[in-house]
């Protein structure tokens, strides 16, 4: 996969009203640790995020996911909200330590029963359940045994995948193995801004490989356990990397980041090999001997679609001082997640930003989809996360008005539609997120939801964007903003 350059279409190429293809899937998404709460109920044991959040100084305001939005008890209300939105699908994640608390052995039926009740309610409301097996909540006992840098964790994940598929495969027909393994590997073991908070460059590369291996083994386990017609996928946060200039040093900086951000996963998953330039860039750190002979064959498995998460582009240049620094959008740390790319500077793209400090740039979405359509022409794509955090509040009338979020979504969905018109096979879009929730290292300080959550009471208040999205989901038509 090559690094794409920016292309901006003239405004007059965008029609006033855009209609998405018949059957285009509209959904919304969440993750278990961010919303469920009930951290110690019904046999659930700590995940790495429980441990990390309880470590002083790791999460803003000392926030944890102990209660989160209490979705574990309010799931029926939340499904009702989805039904009111008119979405056709809900992408949720299964909490590994709720289903298999130690990461080994038999499943806990009370944990599985929660997901059985949830999926039954979704199906009753005509909403397709889309289950993600891993959204960053590794059982702490597996981390204590070495975590993702250890090969055994990939085997444990395949066993867990089989347990989940055996229990829920009669209800759930669409499965995702991993969500954003880049974050798990490089933020968890490289920069340490995500759980488990380790800062070990070679461990980050080992973790990336074993996450790839876990994906491949889980796909095989799912195929063996699921009925015919079930769909299996993976979700990657493909970084749309742009060089600051067309000069050779900046172009090479973009190549290095593209290798670490994207091709470390797409290479083995879709081409059966790690990219040669990645191996060369990191040769001073490791010889990659942790990759065994049959590993890439196990990783390269047939998928029914690729999930794509996109929020903002990545702008880079060569760094004169030989260090990796600047605004990469992934949290502050004295340790870089960009293993072997210590001569790269990150820049904030021009334009407006979200509450996360991320640039609002829908052209990145468009260009990324064109790239994926060219590089993986036979692979259907689904936008599995896209959205924005803003400083939302309840006004005196009791309303939550979020015009900036509506504008963000409108711009990015226009970009998706342009990509579809250009021939890219995009089949669905999941808005991140259904609810305001625990935003990892930022705690409860950042609000991504289309539904406002009053954390002291748990009260849900649909924002203006939820009504806007409901109209879009019901009609499939994107109309001009007022």
mmCIF file of C-alpha atoms in Angstrom, residues 61-394:
data_model
loop_
_atom_site.group_PDB
_atom_site.id
_atom_site.type_symbol
_atom_site.label_atom_id
_atom_site.label_comp_id
_atom_site.label_asym_id
_atom_site.label_seq_id
_atom_site.Cartn_x
_atom_site.Cartn_y
_atom_site.Cartn_z
ATOM 1 C CA UNK A 61 -9.313 13.029 36.850
ATOM 2 C CA UNK A 62 -8.663 9.490 38.053
ATOM 3 C CA UNK A 63 -11.706 8.293 36.087
ATOM 4 C CA UNK A 64 -12.365 4.560 35.656
ATOM 5 C CA UNK A 65 -14.842 2.389 33.783
ATOM 6 C CA UNK A 66 -16.273 0.922 36.990
ATOM 7 C CA UNK A 67 -19.698 2.408 36.245
ATOM 8 C CA UNK A 68 -19.191 4.092 32.859
ATOM 9 C CA UNK A 69 -22.690 4.682 31.409
ATOM 10 C CA UNK A 70 -24.081 1.644 33.262
ATOM 11 C CA UNK A 71 -25.058 -0.010 29.993
ATOM 12 C CA UNK A 72 -24.873 -3.396 31.753
ATOM 13 C CA UNK A 73 -28.076 -2.445 33.567
ATOM 14 C CA UNK A 74 -29.557 0.033 31.064
ATOM 15 C CA UNK A 75 -29.066 -1.978 27.884
ATOM 16 C CA UNK A 76 -32.796 -2.192 27.151
ATOM 17 C CA UNK A 77 -33.094 1.593 27.310
ATOM 18 C CA UNK A 78 -30.080 1.967 25.041
ATOM 19 C CA UNK A 79 -31.483 -0.443 22.461
ATOM 20 C CA UNK A 80 -34.672 1.598 22.545
ATOM 21 C CA UNK A 81 -32.637 4.685 21.726
ATOM 22 C CA UNK A 82 -31.115 2.846 18.751
ATOM 23 C CA UNK A 83 -34.580 1.852 17.576
ATOM 24 C CA UNK A 84 -35.630 5.495 17.750
ATOM 25 C CA UNK A 85 -32.560 6.366 15.663
ATOM 26 C CA UNK A 86 -33.726 3.917 13.028
ATOM 27 C CA UNK A 87 -30.293 2.349 12.602
ATOM 28 C CA UNK A 88 -30.010 -1.025 10.929
ATOM 29 C CA UNK A 89 -27.013 -2.283 12.910
ATOM 30 C CA UNK A 90 -25.222 -1.913 16.228
ATOM 31 C CA UNK A 91 -21.509 -2.584 16.570
ATOM 32 C CA UNK A 92 -20.621 -3.508 20.144
ATOM 33 C CA UNK A 93 -17.699 -5.320 21.721
ATOM 34 C CA UNK A 94 -17.735 -8.363 23.952
ATOM 35 C CA UNK A 95 -15.811 -7.954 27.192
ATOM 36 C CA UNK A 96 -13.251 -10.752 27.255
ATOM 37 C CA UNK A 97 -12.909 -10.746 31.083
ATOM 38 C CA UNK A 98 -16.708 -10.826 31.436
ATOM 39 C CA UNK A 99 -16.963 -13.940 29.287
ATOM 40 C CA UNK A 100 -13.685 -15.669 30.178
ATOM 41 C CA UNK A 101 -12.352 -13.924 33.298
ATOM 42 C CA UNK A 102 -8.853 -15.386 33.374
ATOM 43 C CA UNK A 103 -8.441 -15.596 29.618
ATOM 44 C CA UNK A 104 -8.411 -19.373 29.912
ATOM 45 C CA UNK A 105 -10.852 -22.200 30.434
ATOM 46 C CA UNK A 106 -14.642 -22.339 30.156
ATOM 47 C CA UNK A 107 -16.872 -19.345 29.658
ATOM 48 C CA UNK A 108 -18.895 -17.727 32.428
ATOM 49 C CA UNK A 109 -22.534 -18.185 31.499
ATOM 50 C CA UNK A 110 -23.722 -15.049 33.310
ATOM 51 C CA UNK A 111 -21.388 -13.018 31.139
ATOM 52 C CA UNK A 112 -22.615 -14.686 27.973
ATOM 53 C CA UNK A 113 -26.212 -14.255 29.121
ATOM 54 C CA UNK A 114 -25.779 -10.479 29.077
ATOM 55 C CA UNK A 115 -24.823 -10.603 25.399
ATOM 56 C CA UNK A 116 -27.590 -13.092 24.655
ATOM 57 C CA UNK A 117 -30.163 -10.706 26.143
ATOM 58 C CA UNK A 118 -28.642 -7.755 24.304
ATOM 59 C CA UNK A 119 -28.612 -9.458 20.911
ATOM 60 C CA UNK A 120 -32.129 -10.833 21.359
ATOM 61 C CA UNK A 121 -33.381 -7.314 22.075
ATOM 62 C CA UNK A 122 -31.526 -5.932 19.064
ATOM 63 C CA UNK A 123 -32.994 -8.574 16.788
ATOM 64 C CA UNK A 124 -36.457 -7.958 18.215
ATOM 65 C CA UNK A 125 -36.089 -4.292 17.235
ATOM 66 C CA UNK A 126 -34.830 -5.159 13.744
ATOM 67 C CA UNK A 127 -31.243 -4.115 14.477
ATOM 68 C CA UNK A 128 -28.392 -6.299 13.236
ATOM 69 C CA UNK A 129 -25.853 -7.156 15.974
ATOM 70 C CA UNK A 130 -22.219 -6.745 14.932
ATOM 71 C CA UNK A 131 -19.862 -8.178 17.552
ATOM 72 C CA UNK A 132 -16.233 -7.180 18.056
ATOM 73 C CA UNK A 133 -14.236 -9.735 20.009
ATOM 74 C CA UNK A 134 -11.480 -7.408 21.194
ATOM 75 C CA UNK A 135 -11.714 -3.702 21.917
ATOM 76 C CA UNK A 136 -8.627 -3.435 24.139
ATOM 77 C CA UNK A 137 -9.798 -5.150 27.371
ATOM 78 C CA UNK A 138 -7.261 -7.966 27.730
ATOM 79 C CA UNK A 139 -7.840 -10.014 30.921
ATOM 80 C CA UNK A 140 -5.273 -8.845 33.455
ATOM 81 C CA UNK A 141 -4.145 -12.407 34.137
ATOM 82 C CA UNK A 142 -2.990 -12.712 30.528
ATOM 83 C CA UNK A 143 -1.077 -9.453 30.818
ATOM 84 C CA UNK A 144 0.505 -10.765 34.002
ATOM 85 C CA UNK A 145 1.717 -13.712 31.908
ATOM 86 C CA UNK A 146 3.317 -11.324 29.392
ATOM 87 C CA UNK A 147 0.374 -9.911 27.420
ATOM 88 C CA UNK A 148 0.362 -9.381 23.675
ATOM 89 C CA UNK A 149 4.157 -9.560 23.299
ATOM 90 C CA UNK A 150 3.808 -13.274 24.131
ATOM 91 C CA UNK A 151 2.767 -15.800 21.473
ATOM 92 C CA UNK A 152 0.540 -17.705 23.900
ATOM 93 C CA UNK A 153 -1.868 -14.751 24.058
ATOM 94 C CA UNK A 154 -2.759 -15.313 20.389
ATOM 95 C CA UNK A 155 -3.697 -18.918 21.175
ATOM 96 C CA UNK A 156 -5.812 -17.827 24.140
ATOM 97 C CA UNK A 157 -7.614 -15.334 21.897
ATOM 98 C CA UNK A 158 -8.503 -18.034 19.378
ATOM 99 C CA UNK A 159 -9.961 -20.152 22.182
ATOM 100 C CA UNK A 160 -11.999 -17.191 23.413
ATOM 101 C CA UNK A 161 -13.248 -16.537 19.852
ATOM 102 C CA UNK A 162 -14.500 -20.106 19.640
ATOM 103 C CA UNK A 163 -16.329 -19.782 22.977
ATOM 104 C CA UNK A 164 -18.053 -16.581 21.895
ATOM 105 C CA UNK A 165 -19.015 -17.981 18.499
ATOM 106 C CA UNK A 166 -20.409 -21.187 20.002
ATOM 107 C CA UNK A 167 -22.576 -19.168 22.400
ATOM 108 C CA UNK A 168 -23.730 -16.337 20.141
ATOM 109 C CA UNK A 169 -23.316 -17.607 16.593
ATOM 110 C CA UNK A 170 -27.011 -18.445 16.336
ATOM 111 C CA UNK A 171 -27.798 -14.757 16.960
ATOM 112 C CA UNK A 172 -24.808 -12.797 15.667
ATOM 113 C CA UNK A 173 -23.996 -13.205 11.990
ATOM 114 C CA UNK A 174 -21.317 -10.488 11.672
ATOM 115 C CA UNK A 175 -18.077 -10.677 13.637
ATOM 116 C CA UNK A 176 -14.943 -8.539 13.968
ATOM 117 C CA UNK A 177 -11.790 -10.019 15.460
ATOM 118 C CA UNK A 178 -9.823 -6.941 16.579
ATOM 119 C CA UNK A 179 -10.509 -3.249 16.854
ATOM 120 C CA UNK A 180 -7.539 -1.020 16.022
ATOM 121 C CA UNK A 181 -4.678 -3.385 16.869
ATOM 122 C CA UNK A 182 -2.296 -0.474 16.194
ATOM 123 C CA UNK A 183 -3.499 1.183 19.402
ATOM 124 C CA UNK A 184 -3.208 -2.061 21.377
ATOM 125 C CA UNK A 185 0.375 -2.615 20.248
ATOM 126 C CA UNK A 186 1.928 0.811 19.903
ATOM 127 C CA UNK A 187 0.009 2.896 22.440
ATOM 128 C CA UNK A 188 -0.159 0.045 24.936
ATOM 129 C CA UNK A 189 3.433 -1.186 24.702
ATOM 130 C CA UNK A 190 5.262 1.671 22.935
ATOM 131 C CA UNK A 191 4.211 5.092 24.216
ATOM 132 C CA UNK A 192 2.352 3.731 27.235
ATOM 133 C CA UNK A 193 -0.609 6.126 26.916
ATOM 134 C CA UNK A 194 -2.998 3.162 26.740
ATOM 135 C CA UNK A 195 -3.207 0.057 28.893
ATOM 136 C CA UNK A 196 -1.120 -1.741 29.959
ATOM 137 C CA UNK A 197 1.111 1.349 29.908
ATOM 138 C CA UNK A 198 4.398 -0.302 28.967
ATOM 139 C CA UNK A 199 7.123 1.587 27.091
ATOM 140 C CA UNK A 200 9.125 -1.182 25.415
ATOM 141 C CA UNK A 201 9.810 -0.659 21.696
ATOM 142 C CA UNK A 202 10.554 -4.288 20.802
ATOM 143 C CA UNK A 203 7.607 -5.494 22.875
ATOM 144 C CA UNK A 204 5.395 -3.175 20.803
ATOM 145 C CA UNK A 205 6.564 -4.849 17.583
ATOM 146 C CA UNK A 206 6.124 -8.293 19.132
ATOM 147 C CA UNK A 207 2.632 -7.279 20.242
ATOM 148 C CA UNK A 208 1.750 -6.137 16.724
ATOM 149 C CA UNK A 209 2.779 -9.510 15.333
ATOM 150 C CA UNK A 210 0.922 -11.517 17.941
ATOM 151 C CA UNK A 211 -2.190 -9.396 17.436
ATOM 152 C CA UNK A 212 -1.943 -10.225 13.735
ATOM 153 C CA UNK A 213 -1.536 -13.885 14.616
ATOM 154 C CA UNK A 214 -4.462 -13.714 17.045
ATOM 155 C CA UNK A 215 -6.604 -12.248 14.277
ATOM 156 C CA UNK A 216 -5.724 -15.034 11.852
ATOM 157 C CA UNK A 217 -6.256 -17.796 14.391
ATOM 158 C CA UNK A 218 -9.548 -16.236 15.497
ATOM 159 C CA UNK A 219 -10.804 -16.062 11.904
ATOM 160 C CA UNK A 220 -10.137 -19.781 11.586
ATOM 161 C CA UNK A 221 -11.887 -20.477 14.897
ATOM 162 C CA UNK A 222 -14.887 -18.371 13.884
ATOM 163 C CA UNK A 223 -15.187 -20.043 10.484
ATOM 164 C CA UNK A 224 -15.167 -23.436 12.191
ATOM 165 C CA UNK A 225 -17.854 -22.495 14.723
ATOM 166 C CA UNK A 226 -20.219 -20.186 12.834
ATOM 167 C CA UNK A 227 -23.012 -21.261 10.496
ATOM 168 C CA UNK A 228 -22.697 -20.714 6.772
ATOM 169 C CA UNK A 229 -23.252 -17.165 5.635
ATOM 170 C CA UNK A 230 -21.722 -15.528 8.687
ATOM 171 C CA UNK A 231 -19.409 -12.606 7.973
ATOM 172 C CA UNK A 232 -15.959 -12.169 9.506
ATOM 173 C CA UNK A 233 -13.875 -9.000 9.465
ATOM 174 C CA UNK A 234 -11.195 -6.955 11.201
ATOM 175 C CA UNK A 235 -11.260 -3.229 11.991
ATOM 176 C CA UNK A 236 -8.123 -1.152 11.397
ATOM 177 C CA UNK A 237 -7.559 2.526 12.089
ATOM 178 C CA UNK A 238 -5.804 3.079 8.791
ATOM 179 C CA UNK A 239 -3.862 6.328 9.128
ATOM 180 C CA UNK A 240 -4.146 8.581 6.119
ATOM 181 C CA UNK A 241 -0.525 9.785 6.086
ATOM 182 C CA UNK A 242 0.447 12.900 4.135
ATOM 183 C CA UNK A 243 3.933 14.407 3.724
ATOM 184 C CA UNK A 244 4.199 18.067 4.674
ATOM 185 C CA UNK A 245 5.924 18.794 1.349
ATOM 186 C CA UNK A 246 6.803 16.876 -1.777
ATOM 187 C CA UNK A 247 10.485 16.929 -0.851
ATOM 188 C CA UNK A 248 12.164 13.521 -0.630
ATOM 189 C CA UNK A 249 12.865 13.611 3.165
ATOM 190 C CA UNK A 250 9.209 14.369 3.950
ATOM 191 C CA UNK A 251 7.959 11.732 1.518
ATOM 192 C CA UNK A 252 10.239 9.197 3.183
ATOM 193 C CA UNK A 253 8.962 10.235 6.615
ATOM 194 C CA UNK A 254 5.432 9.525 5.394
ATOM 195 C CA UNK A 255 6.568 6.139 4.091
ATOM 196 C CA UNK A 256 8.045 5.210 7.471
ATOM 197 C CA UNK A 257 4.891 6.164 9.359
ATOM 198 C CA UNK A 258 2.700 4.418 6.802
ATOM 199 C CA UNK A 259 4.687 1.217 7.363
ATOM 200 C CA UNK A 260 4.247 1.378 11.148
ATOM 201 C CA UNK A 261 0.678 2.631 11.143
ATOM 202 C CA UNK A 262 -0.824 0.602 8.334
ATOM 203 C CA UNK A 263 1.282 -1.889 6.450
ATOM 204 C CA UNK A 264 2.455 -3.693 9.611
ATOM 205 C CA UNK A 265 -1.130 -5.038 9.612
ATOM 206 C CA UNK A 266 -2.295 -4.919 6.001
ATOM 207 C CA UNK A 267 0.915 -6.584 4.763
ATOM 208 C CA UNK A 268 0.510 -9.901 6.588
ATOM 209 C CA UNK A 269 -3.303 -9.815 6.564
ATOM 210 C CA UNK A 270 -3.763 -9.197 2.850
ATOM 211 C CA UNK A 271 -0.427 -9.919 1.193
ATOM 212 C CA UNK A 272 0.944 -12.684 3.399
ATOM 213 C CA UNK A 273 4.151 -10.852 4.368
ATOM 214 C CA UNK A 274 5.503 -7.997 6.407
ATOM 215 C CA UNK A 275 6.718 -5.126 4.198
ATOM 216 C CA UNK A 276 10.444 -5.209 3.521
ATOM 217 C CA UNK A 277 10.900 -1.522 4.312
ATOM 218 C CA UNK A 278 9.346 -1.975 7.764
ATOM 219 C CA UNK A 279 11.761 -4.799 8.539
ATOM 220 C CA UNK A 280 14.664 -2.651 7.347
ATOM 221 C CA UNK A 281 13.522 0.413 9.322
ATOM 222 C CA UNK A 282 13.383 -1.624 12.550
ATOM 223 C CA UNK A 283 16.376 -3.930 11.947
ATOM 224 C CA UNK A 284 18.481 -2.042 14.490
ATOM 225 C CA UNK A 285 15.928 -3.032 17.148
ATOM 226 C CA UNK A 286 14.977 -6.598 16.246
ATOM 227 C CA UNK A 287 15.522 -9.307 13.661
ATOM 228 C CA UNK A 288 11.813 -10.212 13.826
ATOM 229 C CA UNK A 289 12.718 -13.788 14.788
ATOM 230 C CA UNK A 290 9.451 -13.916 16.743
ATOM 231 C CA UNK A 291 7.760 -14.423 13.349
ATOM 232 C CA UNK A 292 7.732 -18.171 12.744
ATOM 233 C CA UNK A 293 7.560 -19.996 9.427
ATOM 234 C CA UNK A 294 3.788 -20.548 9.182
ATOM 235 C CA UNK A 295 2.693 -17.389 10.947
ATOM 236 C CA UNK A 296 1.942 -15.262 7.907
ATOM 237 C CA UNK A 297 -0.053 -18.117 6.368
ATOM 238 C CA UNK A 298 -2.135 -18.223 9.542
ATOM 239 C CA UNK A 299 -2.582 -14.454 9.493
ATOM 240 C CA UNK A 300 -3.649 -14.157 5.839
ATOM 241 C CA UNK A 301 -7.252 -15.354 6.067
ATOM 242 C CA UNK A 302 -10.255 -14.670 3.857
ATOM 243 C CA UNK A 303 -12.355 -11.782 5.132
ATOM 244 C CA UNK A 304 -15.835 -10.708 4.108
ATOM 245 C CA UNK A 305 -15.093 -7.008 4.559
ATOM 246 C CA UNK A 306 -12.556 -4.632 6.095
ATOM 247 C CA UNK A 307 -13.674 -2.273 8.846
ATOM 248 C CA UNK A 308 -12.140 1.190 8.530
ATOM 249 C CA UNK A 309 -11.951 3.698 11.394
ATOM 250 C CA UNK A 310 -11.175 7.285 10.390
ATOM 251 C CA UNK A 311 -11.175 10.559 12.325
ATOM 252 C CA UNK A 312 -8.421 12.821 10.981
ATOM 253 C CA UNK A 313 -5.401 12.717 8.647
ATOM 254 C CA UNK A 314 -1.761 12.431 9.754
ATOM 255 C CA UNK A 315 0.654 15.099 8.509
ATOM 256 C CA UNK A 316 4.395 14.445 8.815
ATOM 257 C CA UNK A 317 7.801 15.721 7.808
ATOM 258 C CA UNK A 318 11.401 14.757 8.384
ATOM 259 C CA UNK A 319 12.719 15.933 11.757
ATOM 260 C CA UNK A 320 16.065 17.670 11.735
ATOM 261 C CA UNK A 321 16.894 16.766 15.340
ATOM 262 C CA UNK A 322 16.517 13.014 14.881
ATOM 263 C CA UNK A 323 13.586 12.654 17.275
ATOM 264 C CA UNK A 324 9.931 11.811 16.824
ATOM 265 C CA UNK A 325 7.759 14.616 18.123
ATOM 266 C CA UNK A 326 4.821 16.890 17.527
ATOM 267 C CA UNK A 327 1.071 16.508 17.202
ATOM 268 C CA UNK A 328 0.403 12.880 16.296
ATOM 269 C CA UNK A 329 -2.998 13.004 18.027
ATOM 270 C CA UNK A 330 -2.392 9.967 20.221
ATOM 271 C CA UNK A 331 -1.639 11.505 23.616
ATOM 272 C CA UNK A 332 1.482 12.869 25.256
ATOM 273 C CA UNK A 333 4.322 10.651 26.353
ATOM 274 C CA UNK A 334 8.080 10.799 26.697
ATOM 275 C CA UNK A 335 8.106 7.581 24.685
ATOM 276 C CA UNK A 336 7.166 7.402 21.007
ATOM 277 C CA UNK A 337 4.735 4.855 19.588
ATOM 278 C CA UNK A 338 6.536 5.199 16.248
ATOM 279 C CA UNK A 339 9.062 2.459 16.710
ATOM 280 C CA UNK A 340 12.082 2.869 14.426
ATOM 281 C CA UNK A 341 10.859 6.212 13.043
ATOM 282 C CA UNK A 342 12.694 8.603 15.343
ATOM 283 C CA UNK A 343 13.354 11.172 12.630
ATOM 284 C CA UNK A 344 9.747 12.186 11.978
ATOM 285 C CA UNK A 345 7.872 15.330 13.031
ATOM 286 C CA UNK A 346 4.072 15.409 13.251
ATOM 287 C CA UNK A 347 2.097 18.518 12.363
ATOM 288 C CA UNK A 348 -1.447 19.635 13.041
ATOM 289 C CA UNK A 349 -3.200 19.918 9.675
ATOM 290 C CA UNK A 350 -4.720 23.322 8.950
ATOM 291 C CA UNK A 351 -8.343 24.181 9.665
ATOM 292 C CA UNK A 352 -10.768 23.708 12.507
ATOM 293 C CA UNK A 353 -10.282 21.086 15.215
ATOM 294 C CA UNK A 354 -12.452 18.955 17.466
ATOM 295 C CA UNK A 355 -12.309 18.882 21.268
ATOM 296 C CA UNK A 356 -9.631 16.206 20.873
ATOM 297 C CA UNK A 357 -7.466 18.705 19.000
ATOM 298 C CA UNK A 358 -7.877 16.675 15.804
ATOM 299 C CA UNK A 359 -8.172 18.460 12.474
ATOM 300 C CA UNK A 360 -11.512 18.289 10.718
ATOM 301 C CA UNK A 361 -10.626 17.189 7.183
ATOM 302 C CA UNK A 362 -13.100 15.056 5.211
ATOM 303 C CA UNK A 363 -10.731 14.930 2.229
ATOM 304 C CA UNK A 364 -8.665 12.499 4.292
ATOM 305 C CA UNK A 365 -11.630 10.132 4.434
ATOM 306 C CA UNK A 366 -12.161 10.405 0.675
ATOM 307 C CA UNK A 367 -8.511 9.876 -0.202
ATOM 308 C CA UNK A 368 -8.138 6.998 2.239
ATOM 309 C CA UNK A 369 -11.106 5.177 0.721
ATOM 310 C CA UNK A 370 -9.738 5.702 -2.786
ATOM 311 C CA UNK A 371 -6.420 4.260 -1.669
ATOM 312 C CA UNK A 372 -8.033 1.205 -0.110
ATOM 313 C CA UNK A 373 -10.238 0.740 -3.151
ATOM 314 C CA UNK A 374 -7.145 0.730 -5.368
ATOM 315 C CA UNK A 375 -4.982 -1.448 -3.119
ATOM 316 C CA UNK A 376 -7.707 -3.931 -2.115
ATOM 317 C CA UNK A 377 -10.067 -3.834 -5.103
ATOM 318 C CA UNK A 378 -11.921 -7.022 -4.194
ATOM 319 C CA UNK A 379 -12.415 -6.173 -0.520
ATOM 320 C CA UNK A 380 -15.698 -4.535 0.527
ATOM 321 C CA UNK A 381 -15.241 -1.728 3.045
ATOM 322 C CA UNK A 382 -17.376 -0.618 5.986
ATOM 323 C CA UNK A 383 -16.746 2.576 7.948
ATOM 324 C CA UNK A 384 -16.831 1.087 11.441
ATOM 325 C CA UNK A 385 -16.012 4.307 13.311
ATOM 326 C CA UNK A 386 -16.267 7.960 12.390
ATOM 327 C CA UNK A 387 -17.284 10.840 14.595
ATOM 328 C CA UNK A 388 -16.040 13.726 16.693
ATOM 329 C CA UNK A 389 -15.860 15.008 20.253
ATOM 330 C CA UNK A 390 -17.061 18.512 21.041
ATOM 331 C CA UNK A 391 -17.713 20.419 24.268
ATOM 332 C CA UNK A 392 -21.391 19.551 24.486
ATOM 333 C CA UNK A 393 -23.658 20.797 27.263
ATOM 334 C CA UNK A 394 -27.346 20.872 28.165
#
